[in-house]
Amino acid sequence: MTVAIIGIGCTSFNSVTAEVSFKEQMFEAAVKAYADAGVNAREDIGSFLTAAEDYWEGYSIFDEFVPDQLGAVLRSVCTIGGDGLLALANGTMQIETGLFDVVAIEAHSKASDMLTFDGILTHALDPVYNRAFNVHPYFIAGLEMQRYLHETKTTREQCAAVVVKNKRNAMDNPLAAFPADMTVDEVINSTMVSHPLTQRDISPLADGMIVIVLASEKKAKELSDHPIWIKGLGWCSDTPWLEARDWGAAGYTNLARDRAYKRADIKNPRKEFDFAEVDDYFSYKELQHLEALQLCEPGKAGKLAEAGEFNRDGAFPVNVSGGRLGAGNLLEGSALQSVLECVYQLRGHAGKRQIKNAKTALAQSWRGVPTASGCVAVLSNEN
Amino acid sequence: MSKDMKELPGTPVSGKELKSDKIITFEWRPNAKYAWSAGIAYGRYLDELKEGRIIGRRCSRCKRIIVPPRMFCEQCFVATDEWVYCKDTGTVNTFSLSYLDADANRIKEPILVAVIDIDGASPGVGILHLLGNVDPKKIDVGMKVKAVWKPPEEREGAVTDILYWEPMED
Ligand SMILES: [Zn+2]
């Protein structure tokens, strides 16, 4: 693959950002990303992509509200109805067509603008079969967690260990919205939401904007002292049927993983990756995803998490950024938050949380309930 | 219908049939509510409207004065850097007489919609608003207009603090 990340920019992540509009926040992230990449938005960037979902924004045809604050007026612009990694994949492909040599991608959350997140999420369920029961849509996570625990003999305590780890990791991430020093007991004994899922098993929503600049190999070498190469990409969707999906495992990850690993020539993921940023919308999701990504034996992620294997100083660090649980659930933006952390780490710019000699990283996303869609990206500081 | 086609193909369904139980449909009203942060630009603009003033922002690169204000210039992609008061007079850039309301109800008296280039802002920069106190037949592009404000005690920091724009007397 011949595309690199040459610029990153973001706002900090916060539970509420009442003082600024989403446009003003997006402008901040874009200015930082373009400065980081050393590009002039109006002269150097050929195409702009955002990942957005109209219902999160509360605007029909949200695409139209994007150009101004990205420097994209009278330029090629499109919106991807998916998470940030899907925008990254599409941006990469646009460069690979040869049409553009510099492309900007954006993903974000302004979740605090939503008064009825729960109602909007219910609106994502099948209107005939799944909406009639007047139950909060997180029941889907409850069903999934139940089956996963049943099949793998993973315990609630092991899931809680993920929450403890990620919130603690977030304490060294100055961008993070929800750093905390929490105990397994506090997670287990927090308010029950949809058994076995508790309040603390759920990543809290946050606002935040992320812009990333991609470039062709030639342009990346010209512009950047530390390009991060996109070595492999994949994405996949399982059936949306709640009545006939794989409840015990994250099946949508499999094809995305295979495509990304094949392209990047990854044969032994556990040995070849130095760390991973994976989706942790709910505590058990991190475990499911680690298993689907073949970073451990199926059904063993919980035990390993409990033993500290995935801690920052463990054998295989996972979600050093804090993930959604610690940095905040940025909706479609969280996928790019994972990429952001990979770039900081692979550049050696991660400060206190730097993983030594990190060369190759994995970023993985899931769009959250009720979806069964996700992406995988392999990133490296070596071309 | 084209000249080769005498009848539409398919089985016609009347509105009455659609509402009967012959055809299965399902209805749903989403609970989707929002309260958007106004932010810096919208916020100041609305505050100023409450005081009976129209404010814009200047871009020091292209020198444009932009109304309604934004914190960045979409043409230059730089932060705008100065608040500038504009007049509450302007020129009709374009207009339309709408015979449908927001719910697509037919209305007898048209709603007079216009983009008004604001005096003091750059040419071609203006606000979307309504015209009033005018014979629709006499409205034209280039007409000079002036804001008619709500009384101060009734203003609430909304674009409707201006009731409408009426023709200026020569
Ligand atoms: Zn300008």
XYZ file of C-alpha atoms and ligand atoms in Angstrom:
554
model
C 0.000 0.000 0.000
C 1.282 3.418 -0.858
C -0.664 5.832 1.313
C 0.501 7.477 4.531
C -0.943 9.561 7.328
C 0.985 12.813 7.320
C -1.111 15.011 9.605
C -3.349 14.690 12.644
C -5.409 17.274 14.477
C -8.128 17.151 17.075
C -9.950 18.967 19.824
C -9.797 17.602 23.338
C -12.639 15.235 24.226
C -15.245 16.454 26.704
C -18.625 15.358 27.989
C -20.084 18.777 27.127
C -18.776 21.561 24.868
C -21.551 24.118 25.130
C -19.265 27.082 24.422
C -18.518 26.225 20.783
C -20.500 25.020 17.773
C -19.541 21.830 15.950
C -18.312 23.975 13.062
C -15.954 25.927 15.311
C -14.656 22.665 16.807
C -14.146 21.070 13.406
C -12.253 24.163 12.248
C -9.906 23.817 15.231
C -9.176 20.158 14.447
C -8.692 20.894 10.743
C -6.316 23.817 11.305
C -4.182 21.640 13.596
C -4.144 18.705 11.173
C -3.173 20.831 8.175
C -0.441 22.577 10.156
C 0.842 19.195 11.328
C 0.918 17.979 7.727
C 2.395 21.228 6.421
C -0.320 21.636 3.805
C -2.452 24.561 2.711
C -6.072 23.452 2.748
C -7.080 25.630 -0.192
C -4.143 24.714 -2.422
C -2.815 21.288 -1.536
C -5.768 19.097 -0.534
C -7.591 17.488 -3.447
C -10.478 15.808 -1.671
C -12.272 15.850 1.688
C -14.233 13.034 3.338
C -16.218 13.034 6.548
C -17.759 10.115 8.388
C -21.108 11.212 9.768
C -24.606 10.053 10.537
C -27.406 12.595 10.037
C -29.345 11.486 13.107
C -26.371 12.083 15.421
C -26.141 15.616 14.045
C -29.824 16.426 13.844
C -29.452 17.744 10.286
C -30.813 16.122 7.174
C -28.136 15.896 4.489
C -25.427 16.808 7.011
C -22.820 16.568 4.217
C -23.769 20.065 3.146
C -22.673 21.555 6.477
C -19.122 20.282 6.169
C -17.121 22.228 3.549
C -16.682 25.647 5.214
C -14.824 24.583 8.326
C -12.602 22.059 6.515
C -11.396 24.465 3.832
C -13.380 22.435 1.309
C -15.603 25.056 -0.350
C -15.729 24.402 -4.109
C -13.636 21.249 -3.706
C -14.386 17.517 -3.968
C -16.295 16.573 -0.817
C -18.229 13.502 0.212
C -19.593 11.955 3.371
C -19.325 8.327 4.383
C -22.240 6.903 6.343
C -19.977 4.871 8.570
C -17.282 5.219 11.193
C -14.051 7.160 10.792
C -12.035 4.139 9.670
C -14.382 3.668 6.736
C -13.654 7.273 5.742
C -9.942 6.517 6.096
C -10.369 3.481 3.835
C -12.223 5.521 1.228
C -9.706 8.358 1.416
C -6.903 5.851 0.918
C -8.636 4.400 -2.118
C -9.183 7.859 -3.585
C -5.431 8.416 -3.423
C -4.756 4.980 -4.889
C -6.870 5.849 -7.925
C -4.261 8.483 -8.719
C -6.875 11.260 -8.796
C -5.580 12.949 -5.647
C -2.270 13.034 -3.840
C -3.464 14.680 -0.616
C -6.818 13.902 1.005
C -8.310 15.057 4.337
C -10.685 12.923 6.377
C -12.790 13.922 9.357
C -14.924 12.176 11.964
C -16.427 13.543 15.144
C -19.017 13.523 17.861
C -21.112 16.407 19.093
C -23.172 14.032 21.197
C -24.001 16.755 23.711
C -26.237 18.365 21.065
C -28.557 15.331 21.290
C -31.275 15.561 23.927
C -32.639 12.076 23.187
C -29.689 9.832 22.291
C -31.706 6.854 23.510
C -34.670 7.666 21.276
C -32.397 8.198 18.291
C -30.724 4.840 18.944
C -34.129 3.144 19.216
C -34.882 4.646 15.809
C -32.040 2.454 14.457
C -33.899 -0.763 15.339
C -36.080 -2.732 12.954
C -39.408 -0.856 13.133
C -41.630 -3.929 13.026
C -39.834 -6.675 14.911
C -37.647 -4.853 17.417
C -39.169 -1.506 18.396
C -42.379 -2.622 20.058
C -41.075 -3.547 23.492
C -40.369 -0.143 25.028
C -36.896 -1.236 26.114
C -33.673 0.788 26.004
C -31.557 -0.264 22.969
C -28.625 -1.227 25.230
C -30.572 -4.456 25.782
C -28.712 -5.605 22.671
C -25.407 -5.291 24.518
C -26.949 -7.186 27.422
C -27.942 -10.042 25.108
C -24.523 -10.077 23.494
C -22.589 -9.969 26.755
C -24.745 -12.755 28.218
C -24.063 -15.083 25.316
C -20.361 -14.183 25.205
C -19.955 -14.904 28.922
C -21.893 -18.149 28.505
C -19.867 -19.412 25.559
C -16.432 -18.451 26.819
C -16.886 -18.746 30.598
C -15.566 -15.204 30.833
C -16.653 -13.507 34.082
C -18.158 -10.101 34.758
C -15.048 -9.369 36.830
C -12.866 -10.007 33.796
C -14.965 -7.583 31.750
C -14.683 -5.062 34.573
C -10.890 -5.393 34.381
C -11.116 -3.838 30.906
C -12.942 -0.807 32.311
C -10.404 -0.395 35.107
C -7.495 -0.644 32.654
C -8.875 1.750 30.053
C -9.972 4.425 32.502
C -6.582 4.227 34.178
C -4.825 4.471 30.802
C -6.863 7.604 30.103
C -5.263 9.289 33.103
C -2.107 9.734 31.037
C -3.977 10.914 27.937
C -4.480 14.685 28.186
C -7.227 14.527 25.527
C -9.350 11.982 27.410
C -12.790 12.841 28.811
C -13.218 10.111 31.429
C -9.982 9.164 33.177
C -10.545 7.442 36.518
C -8.898 5.218 39.055
C -11.680 2.674 39.477
C -11.858 -0.796 40.985
C -13.394 -3.976 39.596
C -15.901 -3.879 42.474
C -17.011 -0.391 41.538
C -17.718 -1.550 37.992
C -19.543 -4.725 39.041
C -21.611 -2.920 41.674
C -22.519 0.100 39.576
C -26.144 0.527 38.489
C -27.422 -2.437 36.476
C -28.461 -1.386 32.966
C -29.265 -4.606 31.134
C -27.995 -7.624 33.019
C -25.123 -8.543 32.960
C -24.186 -5.083 31.655
C -23.735 -2.316 34.262
C -23.465 1.445 33.899
C -19.651 1.298 34.149
C -19.390 -1.367 31.448
C -20.667 1.310 29.032
C -18.486 3.983 27.456
C -19.880 7.457 28.224
C -20.582 9.799 25.302
C -18.186 12.657 24.652
C -17.739 15.486 22.136
C -14.614 15.657 20.005
C -13.434 16.230 16.439
C -10.568 14.565 14.601
C -9.066 15.421 11.208
C -6.408 13.310 9.498
C -4.411 14.147 6.367
C -3.470 11.323 3.990
C -0.930 11.490 1.178
C 0.450 9.386 -1.631
C 3.860 7.793 -1.107
C 5.613 10.437 -3.176
C 3.881 13.344 -1.486
C 4.257 11.807 1.983
C 8.031 11.502 1.591
C 8.172 15.064 0.334
C 6.060 16.587 3.105
C 6.537 14.485 6.222
C 9.421 13.609 8.525
C 7.391 10.851 10.144
C 4.780 9.424 7.779
C 2.713 6.576 9.205
C 1.995 4.055 6.492
C -1.379 2.417 5.978
C -0.371 -1.203 5.409
C -3.734 -2.892 5.339
C -7.461 -2.159 5.501
C -10.665 -4.131 5.689
C -14.307 -3.599 6.570
C -17.298 -5.856 6.967
C -20.970 -5.972 7.977
C -22.840 -8.947 9.421
C -26.607 -9.338 9.046
C -28.591 -6.745 11.017
C -31.098 -9.394 12.162
C -31.123 -9.551 15.931
C -32.931 -12.835 15.419
C -30.089 -14.514 13.556
C -26.726 -13.008 14.353
C -23.687 -14.438 16.056
C -24.241 -13.243 19.648
C -21.152 -14.829 21.155
C -18.451 -13.441 18.857
C -17.756 -10.326 16.798
C -18.175 -12.021 13.439
C -18.136 -8.765 11.474
C -14.463 -8.404 12.409
C -13.376 -11.592 10.628
C -13.448 -10.546 6.991
C -12.155 -7.049 7.827
C -9.273 -8.693 9.702
C -8.482 -11.161 6.917
C -8.397 -8.450 4.252
C -6.261 -6.102 6.345
C -3.828 -8.800 7.501
C -3.449 -10.209 4.013
C -2.684 -6.824 2.495
C -0.224 -6.027 5.286
C 1.245 -9.548 5.163
C 0.499 -10.140 8.840
C 0.814 -13.858 9.641
C 1.232 -13.826 13.402
C -0.698 -10.809 14.637
C 0.228 -11.199 18.273
C 3.959 -11.124 17.427
C 3.875 -8.661 14.572
C 1.820 -5.917 16.242
C 3.390 -3.939 19.053
C 0.020 -2.773 20.405
C -3.625 -2.395 19.412
C -6.409 0.165 19.735
C -9.659 -1.784 19.495
C -13.282 -0.849 19.967
C -14.443 -0.937 23.594
C -17.907 0.639 23.350
C -18.801 -1.875 26.092
C -16.270 -3.627 28.326
C -16.869 -7.119 26.865
C -16.514 -5.764 23.319
C -12.787 -5.236 23.817
C -12.459 -8.914 24.761
C -14.613 -10.096 21.844
C -12.627 -7.942 19.449
C -9.234 -9.117 20.729
C -10.348 -12.693 20.125
C -11.734 -11.935 16.662
C -8.491 -10.175 15.764
C -6.571 -13.342 16.731
C -4.556 -11.484 19.335
C -5.304 -14.297 21.763
C -6.978 -17.723 21.824
C -10.776 -17.639 21.424
C -12.438 -17.251 24.819
C -9.202 -16.425 26.622
C -9.194 -12.611 26.426
C -10.957 -12.170 29.788
C -8.427 -14.272 31.692
C -5.546 -12.434 30.053
C -7.131 -9.038 30.753
C -7.524 -9.982 34.412
C -3.870 -11.046 34.541
C -2.746 -7.655 33.199
C -1.617 -8.928 29.802
C -3.246 -5.957 27.992
C -2.092 -3.288 30.443
C 0.182 -0.530 29.201
C 3.130 -2.343 30.777
C 1.743 -5.800 29.947
C 2.901 -8.189 27.233
C 0.499 -6.713 24.681
C -0.822 -3.185 25.376
C -4.417 -2.564 24.300
C -6.184 0.803 24.275
C -3.334 2.747 25.793
C -5.277 5.883 24.811
C -8.079 4.850 27.156
C -10.336 3.768 24.300
C -13.990 4.733 24.319
C -14.287 3.813 27.981
C -11.553 6.236 29.055
C -11.157 8.789 26.260
C -14.904 8.974 25.626
C -17.383 7.507 23.155
C -17.008 9.775 20.129
C -19.599 7.888 18.017
C -18.192 7.748 14.439
C -15.156 9.661 15.709
C -13.881 6.927 18.013
C -12.513 4.942 15.077
C -10.269 7.888 14.249
C -9.395 8.325 17.926
C -7.864 4.850 17.675
C -5.905 5.902 14.599
C -4.826 9.094 16.352
C -3.322 7.078 19.218
C -1.564 4.734 16.786
C -0.014 7.746 15.050
C 1.154 9.327 18.327
C 2.704 6.008 19.382
C 4.290 5.172 16.034
C 5.773 8.657 15.759
C 7.130 8.345 19.288
C 5.057 11.360 20.352
C 2.878 9.676 23.005
C 4.663 11.256 25.975
C 4.098 9.534 29.292
C 2.186 6.667 27.714
C 4.734 5.955 24.963
C 5.198 2.271 24.119
C 8.888 1.689 23.505
C 10.014 0.866 19.968
C 6.500 0.644 18.623
C 6.631 -0.070 14.881
C 3.402 -1.740 13.829
C -0.064 -1.134 15.218
C -3.619 -2.286 14.787
C -6.722 -0.069 14.866
C -10.150 -1.686 14.869
C -13.637 -0.194 14.988
C -17.248 -1.151 15.589
C -20.195 1.215 14.976
C -21.962 0.316 18.216
C -25.440 -1.071 18.841
C -27.470 -2.117 16.995
C -24.890 -2.510 14.203
C -22.752 -5.457 13.265
C -20.260 -3.431 11.222
C -16.609 -2.707 11.746
C -13.246 -1.959 10.179
C -9.622 -2.954 10.672
C -6.495 -0.973 9.800
C -2.828 -1.931 10.018
C -0.444 0.993 10.501
C 3.338 1.145 10.580
C 6.148 3.673 10.756
C 8.118 1.538 8.308
C 7.192 1.594 4.625
C -47.651 10.105 -19.872
C -46.054 9.623 -23.280
C -48.129 9.306 -26.416
C -47.317 5.587 -26.652
C -48.670 4.928 -23.200
C -52.419 5.000 -22.687
C -52.515 3.590 -19.191
C -50.034 3.445 -16.342
C -48.796 -0.107 -15.773
C -49.406 -1.905 -12.463
C -52.309 -2.098 -10.065
C -53.551 1.323 -8.973
C -53.977 1.936 -5.230
C -56.172 4.777 -4.011
C -55.523 6.921 -0.955
C -58.572 5.353 0.643
C -57.189 1.871 0.113
C -53.830 2.925 1.542
C -55.549 3.973 4.765
C -57.655 0.813 4.927
C -56.324 -2.438 6.341
C -55.927 -3.868 2.836
C -52.327 -2.672 2.799
C -50.038 -3.249 5.746
C -47.967 -0.237 6.759
C -46.360 0.724 10.031
C -46.049 4.172 11.534
C -43.398 5.537 13.856
C -42.558 8.950 15.165
C -38.899 9.109 16.185
C -37.986 10.632 19.511
C -35.164 12.711 18.086
C -34.629 16.000 19.939
C -31.624 18.280 19.834
C -30.299 21.414 21.508
C -27.347 22.607 19.458
C -24.629 24.670 21.095
C -24.820 28.087 19.471
C -21.097 28.586 19.874
C -19.245 31.847 19.462
C -20.531 33.142 16.120
C -24.220 32.231 16.326
C -24.223 33.217 20.018
C -22.906 36.737 19.515
C -25.111 37.298 16.459
C -28.254 36.401 18.414
C -27.188 38.488 21.427
C -26.737 41.486 19.159
C -30.113 40.967 17.466
C -31.673 41.226 20.909
C -30.068 44.677 21.167
C -31.372 45.637 17.725
C -28.009 45.381 15.984
C -26.600 43.269 13.160
C -23.016 42.139 13.636
C -20.546 40.490 11.267
C -16.923 39.343 11.222
C -14.039 40.627 9.129
C -11.542 38.340 7.412
C -8.194 40.114 7.348
C -7.030 38.069 4.363
C -9.804 38.662 1.803
C -11.068 41.775 3.665
C -14.647 40.557 3.431
C -17.115 41.455 6.159
C -19.217 38.339 6.631
C -22.824 38.344 7.852
C -24.120 36.275 9.585
C -20.756 36.052 11.343
C -18.549 32.985 11.342
C -15.326 32.418 13.214
C -13.527 31.325 10.060
C -13.566 32.509 6.456
C -14.809 29.707 4.229
C -12.999 31.166 1.227
C -9.574 31.724 2.785
C -9.742 29.017 5.489
C -8.356 31.316 8.173
C -9.899 32.516 11.421
C -11.847 35.759 11.061
C -10.467 38.339 13.416
C -12.727 41.292 14.107
C -16.350 41.983 15.026
C -17.958 44.621 12.805
C -21.389 46.201 13.204
C -23.416 46.504 10.030
C -26.472 48.597 9.223
C -30.013 47.294 9.374
C -30.571 48.310 5.772
C -29.764 46.436 2.612
C -30.584 45.436 -0.932
C -32.685 42.535 -2.195
C -30.286 40.077 -3.851
C -32.973 37.561 -4.766
C -36.499 36.799 -3.604
C -39.381 34.388 -4.011
C -43.095 34.425 -3.204
C -43.927 31.105 -1.562
C -47.487 29.815 -1.824
C -46.722 26.823 0.412
C -46.027 26.932 4.133
C -43.553 24.665 5.932
C -46.091 21.812 6.054
C -46.827 22.221 2.337
C -50.263 23.739 3.017
C -51.477 26.009 0.201
C -51.644 29.616 1.389
C -53.410 32.535 -0.242
C -51.094 35.308 0.895
C -47.568 34.326 -0.166
C -44.630 34.326 2.250
C -42.082 36.799 0.868
C -38.636 35.241 1.218
C -35.511 37.173 0.310
C -31.742 37.211 0.567
C -30.798 40.728 1.586
C -27.277 42.024 1.041
C -26.554 44.006 4.192
C -25.184 47.561 4.068
C -21.768 47.503 5.655
C -21.123 43.858 4.755
C -19.251 42.860 1.620
C -21.113 42.769 -1.703
C -22.923 39.472 -2.174
C -22.987 38.805 1.574
C -26.359 38.917 3.232
C -28.962 37.305 5.375
C -32.018 35.234 4.576
C -35.202 36.863 5.854
C -38.730 37.985 5.007
C -40.088 41.045 3.225
C -43.215 42.767 4.496
C -45.356 45.861 4.246
C -44.954 45.697 0.479
C -47.091 44.837 -2.526
C -45.628 41.513 -3.774
C -45.956 42.734 -7.344
C -43.620 45.625 -6.602
C -40.748 43.597 -5.142
C -37.691 43.419 -7.357
C -34.037 42.489 -7.277
C -32.058 45.540 -6.204
C -34.834 47.009 -4.061
C -33.543 48.930 -1.009
C -35.040 47.657 2.251
C -34.898 48.381 5.965
C -35.387 46.073 8.973
C -38.592 46.337 11.001
C -37.695 45.198 14.528
C -39.842 43.771 17.276
C -40.180 46.126 20.257
C -37.101 45.662 22.519
C -39.089 44.020 25.324
C -40.339 41.323 22.961
C -36.946 40.389 21.490
C -35.561 37.058 22.551
C -32.247 36.662 20.727
C -33.594 35.035 17.579
C -33.603 35.883 13.880
C -37.305 36.624 14.303
C -36.348 39.663 16.445
C -36.504 41.319 13.037
C -40.137 41.003 11.938
C -39.452 41.647 8.250
C -37.764 44.059 5.873
C -39.770 46.796 4.226
C -39.018 49.037 1.261
C -37.057 52.185 2.120
C -38.654 55.480 1.276
C -36.684 57.400 -1.319
Zn -11.300 35.502 3.732
